[in-house]
Every structure is written in C-alpha cells, then in structure tokens.
PDB file of C-alpha atoms in Angstrom:
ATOM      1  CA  UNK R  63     -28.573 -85.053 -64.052  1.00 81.00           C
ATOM      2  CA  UNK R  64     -26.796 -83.311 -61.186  1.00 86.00           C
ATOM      3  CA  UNK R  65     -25.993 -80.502 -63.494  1.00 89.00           C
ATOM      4  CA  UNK R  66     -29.464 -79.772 -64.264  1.00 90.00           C
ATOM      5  CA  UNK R  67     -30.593 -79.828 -61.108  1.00 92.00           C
ATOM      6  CA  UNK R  68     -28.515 -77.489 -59.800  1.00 91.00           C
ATOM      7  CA  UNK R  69     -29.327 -75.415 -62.492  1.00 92.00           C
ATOM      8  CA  UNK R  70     -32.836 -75.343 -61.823  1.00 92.00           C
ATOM      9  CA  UNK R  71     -32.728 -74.410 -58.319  1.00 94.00           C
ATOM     10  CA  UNK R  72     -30.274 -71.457 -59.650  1.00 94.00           C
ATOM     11  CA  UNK R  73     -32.864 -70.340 -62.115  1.00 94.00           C
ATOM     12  CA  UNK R  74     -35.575 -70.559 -59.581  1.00 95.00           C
ATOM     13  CA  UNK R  75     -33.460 -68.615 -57.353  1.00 95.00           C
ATOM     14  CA  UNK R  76     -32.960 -65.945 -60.075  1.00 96.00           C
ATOM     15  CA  UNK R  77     -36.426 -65.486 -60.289  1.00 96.00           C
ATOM     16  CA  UNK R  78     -37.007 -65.719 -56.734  1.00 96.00           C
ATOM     17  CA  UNK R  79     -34.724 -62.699 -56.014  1.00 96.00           C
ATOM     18  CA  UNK R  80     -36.327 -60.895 -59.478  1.00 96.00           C
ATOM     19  CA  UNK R  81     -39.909 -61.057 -57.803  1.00 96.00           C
ATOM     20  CA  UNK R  82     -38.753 -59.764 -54.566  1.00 96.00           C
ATOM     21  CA  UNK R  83     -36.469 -57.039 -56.417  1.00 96.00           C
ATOM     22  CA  UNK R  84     -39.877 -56.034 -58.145  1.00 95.00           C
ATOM     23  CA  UNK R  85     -41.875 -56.155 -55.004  1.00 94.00           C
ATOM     24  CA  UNK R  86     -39.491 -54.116 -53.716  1.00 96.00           C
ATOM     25  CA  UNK R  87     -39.484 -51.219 -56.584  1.00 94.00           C
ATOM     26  CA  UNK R  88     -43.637 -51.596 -56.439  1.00 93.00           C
ATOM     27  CA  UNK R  89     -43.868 -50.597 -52.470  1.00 93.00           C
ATOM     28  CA  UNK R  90     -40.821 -47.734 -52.696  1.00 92.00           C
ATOM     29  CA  UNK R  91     -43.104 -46.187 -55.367  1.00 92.00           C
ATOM     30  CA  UNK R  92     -46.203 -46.807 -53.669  1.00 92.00           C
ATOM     31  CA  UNK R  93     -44.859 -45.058 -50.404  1.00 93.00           C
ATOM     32  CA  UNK R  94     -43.451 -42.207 -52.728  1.00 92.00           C
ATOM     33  CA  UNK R  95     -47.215 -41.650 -54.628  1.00 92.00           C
ATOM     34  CA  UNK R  96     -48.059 -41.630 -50.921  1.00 92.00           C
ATOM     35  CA  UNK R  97     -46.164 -38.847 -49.554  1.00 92.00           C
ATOM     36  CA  UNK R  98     -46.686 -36.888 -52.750  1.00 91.00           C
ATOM     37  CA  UNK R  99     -50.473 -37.458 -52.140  1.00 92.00           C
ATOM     38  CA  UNK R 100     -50.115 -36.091 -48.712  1.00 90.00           C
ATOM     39  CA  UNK R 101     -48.147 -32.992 -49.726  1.00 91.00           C
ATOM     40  CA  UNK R 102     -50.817 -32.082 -52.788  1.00 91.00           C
ATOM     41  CA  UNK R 103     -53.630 -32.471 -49.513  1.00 91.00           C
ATOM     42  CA  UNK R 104     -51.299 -30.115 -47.432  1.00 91.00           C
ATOM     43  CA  UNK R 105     -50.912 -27.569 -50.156  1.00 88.00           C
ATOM     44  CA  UNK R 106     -54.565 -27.708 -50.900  1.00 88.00           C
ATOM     45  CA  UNK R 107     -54.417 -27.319 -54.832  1.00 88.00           C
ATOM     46  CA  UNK R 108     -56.753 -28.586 -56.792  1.00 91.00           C
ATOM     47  CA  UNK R 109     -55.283 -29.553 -59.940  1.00 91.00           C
ATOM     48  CA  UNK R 110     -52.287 -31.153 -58.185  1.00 91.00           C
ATOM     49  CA  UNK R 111     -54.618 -32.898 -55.605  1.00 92.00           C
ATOM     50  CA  UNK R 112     -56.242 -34.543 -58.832  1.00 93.00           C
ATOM     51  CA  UNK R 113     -53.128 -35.733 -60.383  1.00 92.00           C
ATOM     52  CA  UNK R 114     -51.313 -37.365 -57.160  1.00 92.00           C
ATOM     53  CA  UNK R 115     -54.680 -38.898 -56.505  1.00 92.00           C
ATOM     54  CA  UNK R 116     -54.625 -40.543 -60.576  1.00 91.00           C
ATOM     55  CA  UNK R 117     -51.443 -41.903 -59.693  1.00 91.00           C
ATOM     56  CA  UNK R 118     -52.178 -43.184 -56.061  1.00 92.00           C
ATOM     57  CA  UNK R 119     -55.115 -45.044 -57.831  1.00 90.00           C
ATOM     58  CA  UNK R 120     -52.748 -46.451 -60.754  1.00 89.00           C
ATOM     59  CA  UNK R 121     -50.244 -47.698 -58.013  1.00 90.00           C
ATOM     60  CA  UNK R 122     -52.373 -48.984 -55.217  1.00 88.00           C
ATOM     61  CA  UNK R 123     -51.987 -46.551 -52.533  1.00 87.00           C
ATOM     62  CA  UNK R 124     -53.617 -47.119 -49.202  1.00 86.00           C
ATOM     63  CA  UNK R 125     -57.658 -46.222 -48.953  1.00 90.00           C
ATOM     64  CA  UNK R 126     -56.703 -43.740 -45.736  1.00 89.00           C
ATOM     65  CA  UNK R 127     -55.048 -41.875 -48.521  1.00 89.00           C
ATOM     66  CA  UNK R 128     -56.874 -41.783 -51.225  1.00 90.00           C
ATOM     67  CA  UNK R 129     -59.881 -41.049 -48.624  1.00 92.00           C
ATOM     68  CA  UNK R 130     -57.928 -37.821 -47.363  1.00 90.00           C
ATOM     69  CA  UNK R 131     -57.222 -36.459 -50.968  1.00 93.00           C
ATOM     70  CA  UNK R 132     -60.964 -36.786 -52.043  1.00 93.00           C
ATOM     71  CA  UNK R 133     -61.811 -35.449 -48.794  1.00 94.00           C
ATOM     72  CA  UNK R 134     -59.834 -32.579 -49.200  1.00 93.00           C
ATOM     73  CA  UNK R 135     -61.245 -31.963 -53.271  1.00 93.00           C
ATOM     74  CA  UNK R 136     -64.711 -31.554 -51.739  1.00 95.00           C
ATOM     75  CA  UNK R 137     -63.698 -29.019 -49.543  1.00 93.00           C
ATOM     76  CA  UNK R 138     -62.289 -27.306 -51.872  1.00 93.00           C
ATOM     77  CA  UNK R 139     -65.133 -27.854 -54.278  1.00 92.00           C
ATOM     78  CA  UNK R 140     -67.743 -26.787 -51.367  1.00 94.00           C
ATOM     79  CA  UNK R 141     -65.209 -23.562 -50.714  1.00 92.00           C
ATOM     80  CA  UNK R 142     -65.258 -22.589 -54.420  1.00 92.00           C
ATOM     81  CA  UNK R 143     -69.160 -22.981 -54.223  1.00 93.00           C
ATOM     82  CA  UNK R 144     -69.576 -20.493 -51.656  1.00 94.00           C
ATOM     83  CA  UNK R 145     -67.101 -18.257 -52.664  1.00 92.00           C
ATOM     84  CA  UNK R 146     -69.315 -17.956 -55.938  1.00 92.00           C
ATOM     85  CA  UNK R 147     -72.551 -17.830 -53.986  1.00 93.00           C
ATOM     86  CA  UNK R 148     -70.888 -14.681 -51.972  1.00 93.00           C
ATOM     87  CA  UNK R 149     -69.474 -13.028 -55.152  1.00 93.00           C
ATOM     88  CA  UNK R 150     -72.569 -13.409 -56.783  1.00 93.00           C
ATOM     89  CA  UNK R 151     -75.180 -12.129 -53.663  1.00 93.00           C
ATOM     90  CA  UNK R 152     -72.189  -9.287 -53.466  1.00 93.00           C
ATOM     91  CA  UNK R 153     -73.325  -8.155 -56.665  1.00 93.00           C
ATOM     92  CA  UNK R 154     -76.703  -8.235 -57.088  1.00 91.00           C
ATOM     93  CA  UNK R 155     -76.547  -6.040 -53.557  1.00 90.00           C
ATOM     94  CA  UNK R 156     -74.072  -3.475 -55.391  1.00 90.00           C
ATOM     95  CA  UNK R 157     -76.703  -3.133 -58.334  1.00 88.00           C
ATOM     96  CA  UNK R 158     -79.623  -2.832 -56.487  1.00 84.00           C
ATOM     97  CA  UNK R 159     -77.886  -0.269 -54.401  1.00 86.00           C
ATOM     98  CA  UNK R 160     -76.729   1.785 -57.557  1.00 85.00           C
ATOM     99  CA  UNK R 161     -80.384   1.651 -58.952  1.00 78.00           C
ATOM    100  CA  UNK R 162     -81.717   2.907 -55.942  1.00 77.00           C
ATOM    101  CA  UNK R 163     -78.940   5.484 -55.718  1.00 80.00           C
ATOM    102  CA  UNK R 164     -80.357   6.784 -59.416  1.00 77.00           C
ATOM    103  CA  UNK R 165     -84.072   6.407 -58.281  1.00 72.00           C
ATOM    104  CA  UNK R 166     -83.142   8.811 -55.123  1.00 74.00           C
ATOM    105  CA  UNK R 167     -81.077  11.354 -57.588  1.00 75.00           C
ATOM    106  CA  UNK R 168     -83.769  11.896 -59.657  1.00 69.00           C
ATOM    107  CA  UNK R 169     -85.961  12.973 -57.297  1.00 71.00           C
ATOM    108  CA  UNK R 170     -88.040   9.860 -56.101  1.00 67.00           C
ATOM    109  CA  UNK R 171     -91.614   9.739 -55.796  1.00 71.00           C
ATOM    110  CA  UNK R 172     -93.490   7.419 -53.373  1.00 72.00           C
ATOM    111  CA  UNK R 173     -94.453   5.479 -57.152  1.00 75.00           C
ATOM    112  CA  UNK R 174     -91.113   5.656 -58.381  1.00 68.00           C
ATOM    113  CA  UNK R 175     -89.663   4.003 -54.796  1.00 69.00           C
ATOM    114  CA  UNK R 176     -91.772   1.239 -54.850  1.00 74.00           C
ATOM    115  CA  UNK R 177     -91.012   0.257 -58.461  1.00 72.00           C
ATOM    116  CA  UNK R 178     -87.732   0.503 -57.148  1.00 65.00           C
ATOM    117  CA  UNK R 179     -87.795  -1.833 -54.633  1.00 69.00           C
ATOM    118  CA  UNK R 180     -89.836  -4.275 -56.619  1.00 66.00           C
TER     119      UNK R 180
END
C-alpha cells in the first residue's frame, strides 16, 4: 500500500514538473515570436511583417504586439497607396504635357489649343 502511494505522488510529480517544463518551452517561444515581431515592425517589410504576425497569432503573443505589427501593415499599405496615386497623377501630367508639346509644334491654332486642353 505504501509502495503505491509513494508511487503516485512520484508520478504526479513527474507530471507536475512535465507541465511546468512545457509552460516553460510555450512562454520562451512566445517571447521569441515577440521580438521577431518587433524586428519585422522595425524593418518595415511587408511580407515579413505578415509572417511574424501568423506566427504571433498561432502562439499567443501579447495584443500590444500584434496591435503594433498591424499598425505598421497599414502604413505601409496607406504609403504604397499614395505612392501609386503620385506615380499615376505623375503621368497623366507627363502626357498631357507631351500632347501639348505636339499641338504647339505643329503650329497651334486658337481651335486646335482648346481641343487640346479639353
């Protein structure tokens, strides 16, 4: 009877130490999806942003986080957005200036300006 006792409380020792062992591994890999989160924000890339943030999710890291690193993909959505919207207006400026240049080398009329401008 003594015997199994004792080895009951050993077992449930065992598996007292496992669970803390695991709890242990769980937050050292939390903290490291953490600080690789927080380097991705720092170098402010995209694609590596995105995959730190999949694995903070999978792991459970902290909301302050997870906030920052979809924080920081916005801005660099909203950057992207008006860097396009620039490029874009940039364009259309250089066009109409080169059809106005060809308007004005041809010899414009007041008719021919105005159709120009249109």
């Amino acid at each position: 009877e003594r015997d199994r006792v004792e080895a009951e409380a050993a077992a449930a020792a065992k598996r007292r130490e496992e669970t803390l062992r695991r709890e242990a591994q769980i937050a050292t890999r939390r903290a490291e999806v953490e600080c690789e989160l927080n380097e991705a924000v720092m170098s402010a890339d995209e694609e590596v942003i995105k995959r730190c943030l999949a694995s903070a999710q999978r792991v459970g890291a902290s909301k302050e986080s997870v906030a920052s690193a979809k924080a920081a993909l916005k801005q660099i959505s909203a950057s992207k957005a008006a860097e396009e919207k620039n490029s874009r207006e940039v364009e259309v400026a250089e066009q109409a200036a080169g059809e106005l240049n060809e308007v004005l080398a041809a010899g414009a009329t007041r008719s021919k300006l105005k159709a120009a401008i249109r």
